[in-house]
mmCIF file of C-alpha atoms and ligand atoms in Angstrom:
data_model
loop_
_atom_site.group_PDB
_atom_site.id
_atom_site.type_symbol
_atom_site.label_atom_id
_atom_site.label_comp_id
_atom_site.label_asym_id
_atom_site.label_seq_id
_atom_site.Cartn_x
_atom_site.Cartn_y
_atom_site.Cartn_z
ATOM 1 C CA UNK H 1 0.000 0.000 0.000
ATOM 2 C CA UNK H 2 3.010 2.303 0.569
ATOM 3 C CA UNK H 3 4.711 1.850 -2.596
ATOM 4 C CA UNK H 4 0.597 2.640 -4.248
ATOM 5 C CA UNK H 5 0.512 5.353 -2.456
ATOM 6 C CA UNK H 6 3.805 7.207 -3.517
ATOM 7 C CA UNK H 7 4.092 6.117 -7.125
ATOM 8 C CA UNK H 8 -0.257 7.693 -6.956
ATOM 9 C CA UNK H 9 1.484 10.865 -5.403
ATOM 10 C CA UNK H 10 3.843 11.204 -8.202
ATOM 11 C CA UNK H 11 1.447 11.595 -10.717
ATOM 12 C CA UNK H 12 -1.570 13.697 -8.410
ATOM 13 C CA UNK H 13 1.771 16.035 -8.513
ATOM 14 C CA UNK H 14 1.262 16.443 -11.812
ATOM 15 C CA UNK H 15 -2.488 16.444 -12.181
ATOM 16 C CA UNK H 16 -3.550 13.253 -11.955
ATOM 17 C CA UNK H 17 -6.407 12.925 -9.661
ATOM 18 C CA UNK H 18 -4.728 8.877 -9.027
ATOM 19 C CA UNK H 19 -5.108 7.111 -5.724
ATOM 20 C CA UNK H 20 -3.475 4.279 -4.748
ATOM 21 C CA UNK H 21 -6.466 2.461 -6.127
ATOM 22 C CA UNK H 22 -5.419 3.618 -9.121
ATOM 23 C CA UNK H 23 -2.150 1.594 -9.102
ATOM 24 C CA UNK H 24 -0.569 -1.966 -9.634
ATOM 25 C CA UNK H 25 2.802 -2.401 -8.772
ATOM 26 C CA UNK H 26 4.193 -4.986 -11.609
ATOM 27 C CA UNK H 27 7.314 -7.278 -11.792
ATOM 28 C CA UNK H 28 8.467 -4.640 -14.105
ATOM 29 C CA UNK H 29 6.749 -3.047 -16.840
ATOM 30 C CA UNK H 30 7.094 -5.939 -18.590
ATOM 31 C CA UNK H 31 4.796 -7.706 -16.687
ATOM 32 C CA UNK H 32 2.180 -4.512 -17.155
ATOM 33 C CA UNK H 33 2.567 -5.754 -21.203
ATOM 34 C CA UNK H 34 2.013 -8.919 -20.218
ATOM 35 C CA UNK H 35 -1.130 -8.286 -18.477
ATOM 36 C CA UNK H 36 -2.784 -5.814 -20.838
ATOM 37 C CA UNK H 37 -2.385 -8.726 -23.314
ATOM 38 C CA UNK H 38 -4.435 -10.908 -20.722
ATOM 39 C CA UNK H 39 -6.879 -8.638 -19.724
ATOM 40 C CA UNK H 40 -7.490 -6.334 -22.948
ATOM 41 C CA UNK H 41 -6.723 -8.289 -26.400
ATOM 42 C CA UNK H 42 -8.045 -10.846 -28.278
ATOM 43 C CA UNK H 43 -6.762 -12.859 -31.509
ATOM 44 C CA UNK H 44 -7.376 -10.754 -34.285
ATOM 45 C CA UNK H 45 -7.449 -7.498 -32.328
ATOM 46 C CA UNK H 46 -5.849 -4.089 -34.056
ATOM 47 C CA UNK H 47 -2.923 -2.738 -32.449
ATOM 48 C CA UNK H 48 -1.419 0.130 -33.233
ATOM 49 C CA UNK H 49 1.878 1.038 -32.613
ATOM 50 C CA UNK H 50 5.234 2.933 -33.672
ATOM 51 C CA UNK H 51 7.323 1.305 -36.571
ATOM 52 C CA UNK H 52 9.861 0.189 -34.831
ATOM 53 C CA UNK H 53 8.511 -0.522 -31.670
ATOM 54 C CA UNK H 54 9.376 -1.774 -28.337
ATOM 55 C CA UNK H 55 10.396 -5.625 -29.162
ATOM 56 C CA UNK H 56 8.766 -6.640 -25.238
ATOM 57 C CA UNK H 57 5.398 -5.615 -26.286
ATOM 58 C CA UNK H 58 5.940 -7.749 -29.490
ATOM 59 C CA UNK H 59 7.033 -10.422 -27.705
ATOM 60 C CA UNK H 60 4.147 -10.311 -25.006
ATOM 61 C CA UNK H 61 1.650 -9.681 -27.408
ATOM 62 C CA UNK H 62 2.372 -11.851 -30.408
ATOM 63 C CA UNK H 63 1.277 -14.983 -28.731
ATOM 64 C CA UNK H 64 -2.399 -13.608 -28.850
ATOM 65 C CA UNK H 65 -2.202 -13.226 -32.235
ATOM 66 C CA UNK H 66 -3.473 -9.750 -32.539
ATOM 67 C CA UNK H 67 -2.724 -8.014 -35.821
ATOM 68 C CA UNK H 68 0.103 -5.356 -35.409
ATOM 69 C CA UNK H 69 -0.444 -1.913 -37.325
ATOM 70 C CA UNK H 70 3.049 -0.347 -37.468
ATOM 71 C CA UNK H 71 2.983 3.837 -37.890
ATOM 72 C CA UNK H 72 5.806 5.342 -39.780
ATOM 73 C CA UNK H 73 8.025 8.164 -37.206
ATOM 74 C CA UNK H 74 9.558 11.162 -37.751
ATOM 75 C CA UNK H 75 11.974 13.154 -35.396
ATOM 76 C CA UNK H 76 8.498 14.255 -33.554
ATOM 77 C CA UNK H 77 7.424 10.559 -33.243
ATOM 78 C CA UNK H 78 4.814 8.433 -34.390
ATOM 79 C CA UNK H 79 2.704 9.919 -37.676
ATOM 80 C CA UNK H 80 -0.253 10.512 -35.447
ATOM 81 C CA UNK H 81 -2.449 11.927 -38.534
ATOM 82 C CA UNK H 82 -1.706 8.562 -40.642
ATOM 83 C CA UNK H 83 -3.589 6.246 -37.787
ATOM 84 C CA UNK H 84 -6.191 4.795 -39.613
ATOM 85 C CA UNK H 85 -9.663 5.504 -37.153
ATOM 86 C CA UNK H 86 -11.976 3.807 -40.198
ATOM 87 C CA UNK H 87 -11.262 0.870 -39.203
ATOM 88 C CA UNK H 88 -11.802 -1.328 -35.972
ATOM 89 C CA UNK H 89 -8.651 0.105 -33.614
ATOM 90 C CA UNK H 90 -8.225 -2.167 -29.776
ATOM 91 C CA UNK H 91 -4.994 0.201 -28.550
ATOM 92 C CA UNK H 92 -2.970 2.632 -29.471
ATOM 93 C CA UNK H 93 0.654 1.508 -28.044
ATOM 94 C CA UNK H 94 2.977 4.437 -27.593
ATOM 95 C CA UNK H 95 6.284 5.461 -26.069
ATOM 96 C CA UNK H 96 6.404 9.093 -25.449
ATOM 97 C CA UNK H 97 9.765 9.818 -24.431
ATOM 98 C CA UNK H 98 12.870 8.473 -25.552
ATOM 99 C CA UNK H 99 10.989 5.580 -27.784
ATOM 100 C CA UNK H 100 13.022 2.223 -27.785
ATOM 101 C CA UNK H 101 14.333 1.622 -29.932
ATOM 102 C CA UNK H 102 14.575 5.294 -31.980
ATOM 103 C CA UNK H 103 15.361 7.233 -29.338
ATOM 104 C CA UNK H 104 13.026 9.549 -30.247
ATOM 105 C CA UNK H 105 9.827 11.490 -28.355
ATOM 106 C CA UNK H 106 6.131 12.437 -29.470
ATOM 107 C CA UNK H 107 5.689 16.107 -29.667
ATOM 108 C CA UNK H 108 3.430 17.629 -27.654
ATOM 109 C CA UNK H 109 1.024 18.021 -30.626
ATOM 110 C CA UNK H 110 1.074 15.089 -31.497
ATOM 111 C CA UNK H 111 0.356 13.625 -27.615
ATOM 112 C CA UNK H 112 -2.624 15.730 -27.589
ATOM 113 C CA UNK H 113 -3.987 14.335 -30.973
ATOM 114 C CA UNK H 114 -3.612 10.624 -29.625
ATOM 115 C CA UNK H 115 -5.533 11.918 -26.386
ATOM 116 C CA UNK H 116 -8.426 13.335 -28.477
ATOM 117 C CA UNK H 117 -8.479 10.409 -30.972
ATOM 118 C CA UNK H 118 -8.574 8.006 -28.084
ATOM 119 C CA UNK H 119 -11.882 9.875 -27.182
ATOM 120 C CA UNK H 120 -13.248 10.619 -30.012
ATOM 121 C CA UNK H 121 -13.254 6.859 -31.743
ATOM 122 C CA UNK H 122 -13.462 4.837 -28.565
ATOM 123 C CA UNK H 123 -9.888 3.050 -28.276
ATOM 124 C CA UNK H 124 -7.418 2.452 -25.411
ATOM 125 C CA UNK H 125 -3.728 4.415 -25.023
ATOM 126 C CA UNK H 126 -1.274 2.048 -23.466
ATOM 127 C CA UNK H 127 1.481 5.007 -22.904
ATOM 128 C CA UNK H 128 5.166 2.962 -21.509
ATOM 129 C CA UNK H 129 7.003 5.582 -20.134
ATOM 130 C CA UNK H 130 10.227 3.952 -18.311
ATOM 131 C CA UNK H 131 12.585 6.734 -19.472
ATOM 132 C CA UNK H 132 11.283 9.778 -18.779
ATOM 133 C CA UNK H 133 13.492 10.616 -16.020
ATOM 134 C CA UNK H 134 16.912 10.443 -18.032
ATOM 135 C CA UNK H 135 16.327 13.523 -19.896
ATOM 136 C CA UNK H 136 19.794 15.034 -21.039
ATOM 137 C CA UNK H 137 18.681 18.139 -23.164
ATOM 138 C CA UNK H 138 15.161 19.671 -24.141
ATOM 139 C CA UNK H 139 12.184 20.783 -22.048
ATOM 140 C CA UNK H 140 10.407 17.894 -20.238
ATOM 141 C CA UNK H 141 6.220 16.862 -21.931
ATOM 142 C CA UNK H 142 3.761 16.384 -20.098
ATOM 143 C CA UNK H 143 2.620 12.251 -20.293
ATOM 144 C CA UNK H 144 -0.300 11.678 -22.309
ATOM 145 C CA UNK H 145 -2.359 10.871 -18.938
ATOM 146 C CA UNK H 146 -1.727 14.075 -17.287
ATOM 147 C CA UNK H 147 -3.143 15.757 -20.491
ATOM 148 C CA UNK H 148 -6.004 13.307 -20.168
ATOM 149 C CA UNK H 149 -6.629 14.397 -16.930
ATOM 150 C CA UNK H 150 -6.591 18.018 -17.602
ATOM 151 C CA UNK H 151 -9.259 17.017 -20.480
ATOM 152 C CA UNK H 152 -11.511 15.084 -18.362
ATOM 153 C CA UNK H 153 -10.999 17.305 -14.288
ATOM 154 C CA UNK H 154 -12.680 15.221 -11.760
ATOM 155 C CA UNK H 155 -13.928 12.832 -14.391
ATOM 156 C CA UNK H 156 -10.768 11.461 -15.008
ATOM 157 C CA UNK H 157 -11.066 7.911 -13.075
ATOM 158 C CA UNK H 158 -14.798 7.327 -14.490
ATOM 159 C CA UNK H 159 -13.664 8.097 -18.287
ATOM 160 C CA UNK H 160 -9.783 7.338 -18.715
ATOM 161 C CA UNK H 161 -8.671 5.461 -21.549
ATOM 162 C CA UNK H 162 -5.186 5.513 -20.345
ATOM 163 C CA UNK H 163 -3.274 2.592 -18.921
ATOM 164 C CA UNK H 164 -0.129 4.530 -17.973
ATOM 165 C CA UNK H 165 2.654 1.812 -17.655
ATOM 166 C CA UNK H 166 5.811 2.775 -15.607
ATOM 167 C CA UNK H 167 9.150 1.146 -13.870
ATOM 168 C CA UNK H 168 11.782 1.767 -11.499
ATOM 169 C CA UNK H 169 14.022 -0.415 -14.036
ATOM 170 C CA UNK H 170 16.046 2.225 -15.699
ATOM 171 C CA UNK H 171 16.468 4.925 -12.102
ATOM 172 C CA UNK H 172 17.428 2.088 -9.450
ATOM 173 C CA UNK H 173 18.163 -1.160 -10.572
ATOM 174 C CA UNK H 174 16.303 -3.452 -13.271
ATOM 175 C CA UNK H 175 17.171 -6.632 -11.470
ATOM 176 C CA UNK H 176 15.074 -5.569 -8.628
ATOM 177 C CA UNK H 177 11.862 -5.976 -10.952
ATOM 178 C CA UNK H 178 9.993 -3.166 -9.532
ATOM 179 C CA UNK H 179 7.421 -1.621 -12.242
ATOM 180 C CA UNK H 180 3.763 -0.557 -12.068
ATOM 181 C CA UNK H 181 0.474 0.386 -14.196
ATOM 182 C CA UNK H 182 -1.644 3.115 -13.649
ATOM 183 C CA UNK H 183 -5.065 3.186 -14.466
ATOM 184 C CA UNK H 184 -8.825 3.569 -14.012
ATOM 185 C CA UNK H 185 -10.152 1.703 -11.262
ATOM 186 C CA UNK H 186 -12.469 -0.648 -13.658
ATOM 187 C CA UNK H 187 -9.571 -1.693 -15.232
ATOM 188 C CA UNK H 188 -7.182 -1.940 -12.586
ATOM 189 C CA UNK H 189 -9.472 -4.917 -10.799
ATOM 190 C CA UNK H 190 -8.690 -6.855 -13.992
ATOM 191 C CA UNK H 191 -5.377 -6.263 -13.710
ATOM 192 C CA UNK H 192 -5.056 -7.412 -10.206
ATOM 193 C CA UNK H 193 -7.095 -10.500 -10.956
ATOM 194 C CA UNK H 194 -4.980 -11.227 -14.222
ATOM 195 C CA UNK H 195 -1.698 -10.456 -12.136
ATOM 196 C CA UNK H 196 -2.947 -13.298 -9.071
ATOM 197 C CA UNK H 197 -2.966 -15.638 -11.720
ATOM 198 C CA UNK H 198 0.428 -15.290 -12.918
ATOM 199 C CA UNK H 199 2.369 -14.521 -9.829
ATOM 200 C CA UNK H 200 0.001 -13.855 -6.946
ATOM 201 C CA UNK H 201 1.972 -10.605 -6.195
ATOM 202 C CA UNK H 202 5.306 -8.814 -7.041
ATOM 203 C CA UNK H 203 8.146 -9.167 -4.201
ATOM 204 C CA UNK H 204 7.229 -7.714 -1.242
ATOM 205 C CA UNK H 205 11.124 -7.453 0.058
ATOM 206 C CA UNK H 206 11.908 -5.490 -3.650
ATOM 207 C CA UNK H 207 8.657 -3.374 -2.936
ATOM 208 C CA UNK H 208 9.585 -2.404 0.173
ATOM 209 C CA UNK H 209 13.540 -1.669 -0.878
ATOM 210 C CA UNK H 210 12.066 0.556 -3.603
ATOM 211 C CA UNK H 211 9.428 2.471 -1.312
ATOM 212 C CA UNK H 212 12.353 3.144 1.319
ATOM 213 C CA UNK H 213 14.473 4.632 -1.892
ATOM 214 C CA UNK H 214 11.282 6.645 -3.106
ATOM 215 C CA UNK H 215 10.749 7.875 0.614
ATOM 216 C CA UNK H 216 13.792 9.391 1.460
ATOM 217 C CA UNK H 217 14.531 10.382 -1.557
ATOM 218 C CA UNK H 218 17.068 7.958 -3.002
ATOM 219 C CA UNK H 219 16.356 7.921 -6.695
ATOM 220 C CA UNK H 220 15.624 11.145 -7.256
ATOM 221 C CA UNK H 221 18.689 12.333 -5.907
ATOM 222 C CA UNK H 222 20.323 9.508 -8.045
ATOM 223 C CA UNK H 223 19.084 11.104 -11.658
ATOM 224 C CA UNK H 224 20.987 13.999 -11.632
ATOM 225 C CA UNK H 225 24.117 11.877 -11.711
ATOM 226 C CA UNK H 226 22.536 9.710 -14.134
ATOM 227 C CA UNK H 227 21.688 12.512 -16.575
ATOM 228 C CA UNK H 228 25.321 13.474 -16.531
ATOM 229 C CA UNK H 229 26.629 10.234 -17.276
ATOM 230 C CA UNK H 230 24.285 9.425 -19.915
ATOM 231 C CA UNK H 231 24.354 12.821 -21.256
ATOM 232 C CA UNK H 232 28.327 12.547 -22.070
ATOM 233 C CA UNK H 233 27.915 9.208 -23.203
ATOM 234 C CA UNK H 234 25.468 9.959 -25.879
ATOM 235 C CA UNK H 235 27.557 12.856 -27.003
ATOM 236 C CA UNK H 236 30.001 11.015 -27.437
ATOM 237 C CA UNK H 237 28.439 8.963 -29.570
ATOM 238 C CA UNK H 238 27.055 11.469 -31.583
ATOM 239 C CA UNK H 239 29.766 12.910 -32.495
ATOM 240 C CA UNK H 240 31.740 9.677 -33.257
ATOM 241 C CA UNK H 241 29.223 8.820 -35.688
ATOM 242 C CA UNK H 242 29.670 12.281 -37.245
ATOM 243 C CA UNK H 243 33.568 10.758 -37.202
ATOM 244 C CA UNK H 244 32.916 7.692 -38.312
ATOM 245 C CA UNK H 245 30.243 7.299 -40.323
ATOM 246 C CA UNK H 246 29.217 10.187 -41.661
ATOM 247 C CA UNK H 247 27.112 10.234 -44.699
ATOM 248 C CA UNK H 248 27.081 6.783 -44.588
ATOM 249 C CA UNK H 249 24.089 6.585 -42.552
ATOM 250 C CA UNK H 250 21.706 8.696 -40.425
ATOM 251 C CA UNK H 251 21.217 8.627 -36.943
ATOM 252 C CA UNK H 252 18.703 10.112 -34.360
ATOM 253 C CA UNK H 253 19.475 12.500 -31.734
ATOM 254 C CA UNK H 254 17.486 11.762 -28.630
ATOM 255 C CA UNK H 255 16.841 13.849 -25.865
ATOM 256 C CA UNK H 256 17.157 11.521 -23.144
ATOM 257 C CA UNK H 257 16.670 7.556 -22.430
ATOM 258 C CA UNK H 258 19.435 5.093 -23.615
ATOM 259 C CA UNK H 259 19.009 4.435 -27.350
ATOM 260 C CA UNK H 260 20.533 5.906 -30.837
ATOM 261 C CA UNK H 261 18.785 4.425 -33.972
ATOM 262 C CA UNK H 262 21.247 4.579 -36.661
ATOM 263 C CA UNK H 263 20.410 3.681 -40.633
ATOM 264 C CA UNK H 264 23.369 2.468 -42.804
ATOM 265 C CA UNK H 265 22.104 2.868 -46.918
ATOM 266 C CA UNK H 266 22.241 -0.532 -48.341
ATOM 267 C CA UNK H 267 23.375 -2.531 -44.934
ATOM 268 C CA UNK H 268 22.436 -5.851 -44.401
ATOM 269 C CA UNK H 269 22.621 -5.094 -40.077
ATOM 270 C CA UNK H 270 22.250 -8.982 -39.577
ATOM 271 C CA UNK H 271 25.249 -9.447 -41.375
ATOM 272 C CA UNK H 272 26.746 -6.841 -40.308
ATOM 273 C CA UNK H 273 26.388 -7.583 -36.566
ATOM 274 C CA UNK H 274 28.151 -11.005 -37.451
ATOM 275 C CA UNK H 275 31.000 -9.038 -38.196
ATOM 276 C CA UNK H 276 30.975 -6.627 -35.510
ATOM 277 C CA UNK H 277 30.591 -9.369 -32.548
ATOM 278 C CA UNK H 278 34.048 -10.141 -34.171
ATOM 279 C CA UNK H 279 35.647 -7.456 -33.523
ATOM 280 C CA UNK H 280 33.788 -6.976 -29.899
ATOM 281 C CA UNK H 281 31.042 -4.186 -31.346
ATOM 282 C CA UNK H 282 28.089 -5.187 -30.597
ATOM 283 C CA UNK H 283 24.131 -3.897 -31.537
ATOM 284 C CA UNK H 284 20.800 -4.991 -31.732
ATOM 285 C CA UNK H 285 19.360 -5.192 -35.812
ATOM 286 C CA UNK H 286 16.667 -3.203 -36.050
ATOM 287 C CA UNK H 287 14.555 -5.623 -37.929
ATOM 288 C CA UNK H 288 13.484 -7.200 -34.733
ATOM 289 C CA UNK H 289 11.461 -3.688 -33.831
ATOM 290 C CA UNK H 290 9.291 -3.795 -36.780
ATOM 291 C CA UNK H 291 5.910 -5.437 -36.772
ATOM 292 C CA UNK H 292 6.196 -6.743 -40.177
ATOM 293 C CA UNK H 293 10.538 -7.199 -40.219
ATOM 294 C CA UNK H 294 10.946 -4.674 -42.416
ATOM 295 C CA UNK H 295 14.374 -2.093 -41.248
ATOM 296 C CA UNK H 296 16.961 -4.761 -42.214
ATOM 297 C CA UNK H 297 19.359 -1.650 -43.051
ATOM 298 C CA UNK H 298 18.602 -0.142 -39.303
ATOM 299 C CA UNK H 299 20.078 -0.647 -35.967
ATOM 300 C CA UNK H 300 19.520 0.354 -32.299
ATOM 301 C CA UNK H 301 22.741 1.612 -30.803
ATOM 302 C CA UNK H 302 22.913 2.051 -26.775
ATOM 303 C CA UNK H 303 24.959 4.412 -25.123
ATOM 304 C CA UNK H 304 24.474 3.934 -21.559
ATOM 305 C CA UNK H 305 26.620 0.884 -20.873
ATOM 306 C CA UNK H 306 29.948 2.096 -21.865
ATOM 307 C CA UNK H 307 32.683 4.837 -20.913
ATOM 308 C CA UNK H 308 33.240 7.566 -23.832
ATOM 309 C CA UNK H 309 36.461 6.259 -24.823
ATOM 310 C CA UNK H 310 34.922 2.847 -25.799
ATOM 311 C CA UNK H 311 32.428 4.221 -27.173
ATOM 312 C CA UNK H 312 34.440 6.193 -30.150
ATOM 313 C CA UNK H 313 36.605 3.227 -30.101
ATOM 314 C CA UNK H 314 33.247 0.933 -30.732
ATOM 315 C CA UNK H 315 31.395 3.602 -33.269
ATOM 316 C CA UNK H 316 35.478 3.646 -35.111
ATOM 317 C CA UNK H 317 35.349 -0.120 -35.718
ATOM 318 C CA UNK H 318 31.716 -0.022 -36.413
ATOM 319 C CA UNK H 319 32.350 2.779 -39.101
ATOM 320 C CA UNK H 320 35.635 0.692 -40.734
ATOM 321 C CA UNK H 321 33.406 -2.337 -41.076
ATOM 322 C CA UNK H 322 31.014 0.077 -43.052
ATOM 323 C CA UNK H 323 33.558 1.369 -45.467
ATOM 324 C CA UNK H 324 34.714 -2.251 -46.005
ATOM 325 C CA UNK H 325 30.958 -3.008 -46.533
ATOM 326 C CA UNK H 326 30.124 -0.210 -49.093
ATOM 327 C CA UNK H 327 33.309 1.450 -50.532
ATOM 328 C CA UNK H 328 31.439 3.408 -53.105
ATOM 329 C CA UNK H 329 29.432 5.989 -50.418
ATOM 330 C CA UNK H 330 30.900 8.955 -49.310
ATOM 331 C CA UNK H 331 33.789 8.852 -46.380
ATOM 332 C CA UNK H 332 33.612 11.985 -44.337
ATOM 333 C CA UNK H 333 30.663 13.465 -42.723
ATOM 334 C CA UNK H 334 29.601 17.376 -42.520
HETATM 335 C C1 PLP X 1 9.678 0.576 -23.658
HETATM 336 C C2 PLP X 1 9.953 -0.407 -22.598
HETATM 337 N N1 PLP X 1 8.933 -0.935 -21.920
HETATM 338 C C3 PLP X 1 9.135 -1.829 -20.948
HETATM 339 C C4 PLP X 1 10.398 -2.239 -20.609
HETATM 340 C C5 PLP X 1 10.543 -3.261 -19.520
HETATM 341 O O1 PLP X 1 11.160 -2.724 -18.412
HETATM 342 P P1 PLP X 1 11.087 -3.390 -16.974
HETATM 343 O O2 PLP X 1 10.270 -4.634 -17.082
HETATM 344 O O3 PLP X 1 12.480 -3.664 -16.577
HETATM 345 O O4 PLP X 1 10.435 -2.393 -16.108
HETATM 346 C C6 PLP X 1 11.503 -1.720 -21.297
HETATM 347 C C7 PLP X 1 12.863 -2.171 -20.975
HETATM 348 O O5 PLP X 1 13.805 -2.024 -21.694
HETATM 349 C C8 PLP X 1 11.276 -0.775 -22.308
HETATM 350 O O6 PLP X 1 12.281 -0.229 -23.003
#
């Protein structure tokens, strides 16, 4: 109940009328995936969601056999205008901030046309949000449930369509499992149900660590010094693959989170990960993030494990094995 009752505060801080009622604390936010796709879809059920997309949700979700409606991004996120409301939509699935695997975030426009939508043709929002502490540059959007809730006042419990899923994962420590969803009351009840039948309940020891952190003010003390670190570390990456790869490619430039999305023309990133576990450079293909396995020239990058100097040093080999791949591009960057 104490954990509910801070992780409710943090958001009635920023508008949302929650209550511990209103909350689920989750073996991660995994598990919150895990038990939408009990609770909320059925085989054959349209789902939309960002091309690429988080590969979790895939994962959870794909066993149900719903059908998967990738959206084409931008650098302001998902297309909103291009989802298709003619025809039968289940959930919207979005990342706001920091999307994995692009790195990049929904404008603000954009967040309040998926609100509206939402409303206006009847569908559910399932908003993961496990980066939006580890901002590094850039003013901070508000979550598409607190601009729900300033829609809907005091009606906000009776009509959300939001389940808001969040995690301590990426601000304490992932292998403590600690996550939770936020949402109406009606649906919460089906989430606890759905969540007694897969685990009976989350850790208590791990909830109790991560309520004594949130108390007295552990992690948020903790981000500034992870917003440094990160911060240098995706600089330095940025401008190594200005170095390195230049007009070889295209890259994002995200404003927080852990993830570059870099596109090589003409790659074949499968093949070229062979080659780079070789020479201890490794990635995740971007194929995998697409709902239909399209992106085989894409890749995610991440910059939060490693110390600037190995990550130039990685991004250098990475960018040789490039050149050796396509010696007809262009060499040097802007
Ligand atoms: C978008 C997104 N959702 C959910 C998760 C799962 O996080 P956890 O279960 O550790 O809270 C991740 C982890 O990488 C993620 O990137």
């Amino acid at each position: 109940m104490a954990l509910r009752e801070q992780v409710a505060l943090m958001f009635s801080r920023r508008g949302v009328p929650a209550t511990a009622d209103n909350v689920l604390i989750t073996t991660g936010s995994q598990q919150g995936l895990d038990m939408v796709g009990r609770t909320l879809i059925d085989p054959g059920d349209r789902i939309v969601c960002e091309s690429p997309t988080y590969i979790g949700a895939l994962q959870a979700w794909r066993p149900i056999k719903p059908q998967f409606d990738g959206v084409a991004m931008d650098e302001n996120g998902m297309l909103i205008d291009q989802v298709d409301t003619t025809r039968p939509l289940k959930l919207l699935y979005v990342l706001p901030n920091f999307q994995n695997p692009s790195g990049v975030s929904l404008s603000l426009e954009r967040r309040r046309k998926a609100v509206e939508m939402a409303h206006r043709h009847g569908f559910i929002i399932v908003e993961d949000d496990p980066y939006r502490s580890l901002r590094y540059s850039g003013e901070e959007l508000p979550s598409l449930l607190e601009i729900e809730a300033g829609m809907l006042g005091a009606d906000w419990n009776a009509n959300s369509r939001i389940i808001y899923l969040g995690t301590f994962s990426k601000v304490m420590a992932p292998g403590l499992r600690v996550g939770w969803m936020l949402a109406p009351t009606t649906a919460l009840r089906m989430f606890v149900l759905a969540k007694q039948g897969a685990d009976l309940h989350s850790s208590t020891l791990n909830q109790y660590i991560a309520e004594a952190l949130l108390r007295n003010g552990t992690i948020e003390g903790n981000i500034p010094f992870l917003v440094g670190v990160y911060r240098e570390r995706r600089d330095t990456m940025i401008d190594a693959l200005q170095t390195y790869i230049g007009k070889r490619g295209t890259w994002t430039y995200p404003e927080g989170g852990l993830f570059i999305w870099l596109r090589v023309y003409g790659a074949n990133a499968q093949a070229l990960m062979a080659e780079a576990l070789k020479h201890n450079v490794a990635f995740v293909p971007g194929d995998a993030f697409f709902p239909d396995g399209s992106g085989t020239d894409t890749m995610r990058l991440n910059f939060s494990c490693m110390p600037p100097d190995k990550i130039r040093e990685g991004i250098r080999r990475l960018g040789e094995l490039i050149a050796e791949m396509q010696p007809a591009a262009p060499i040097s960057g802007d």
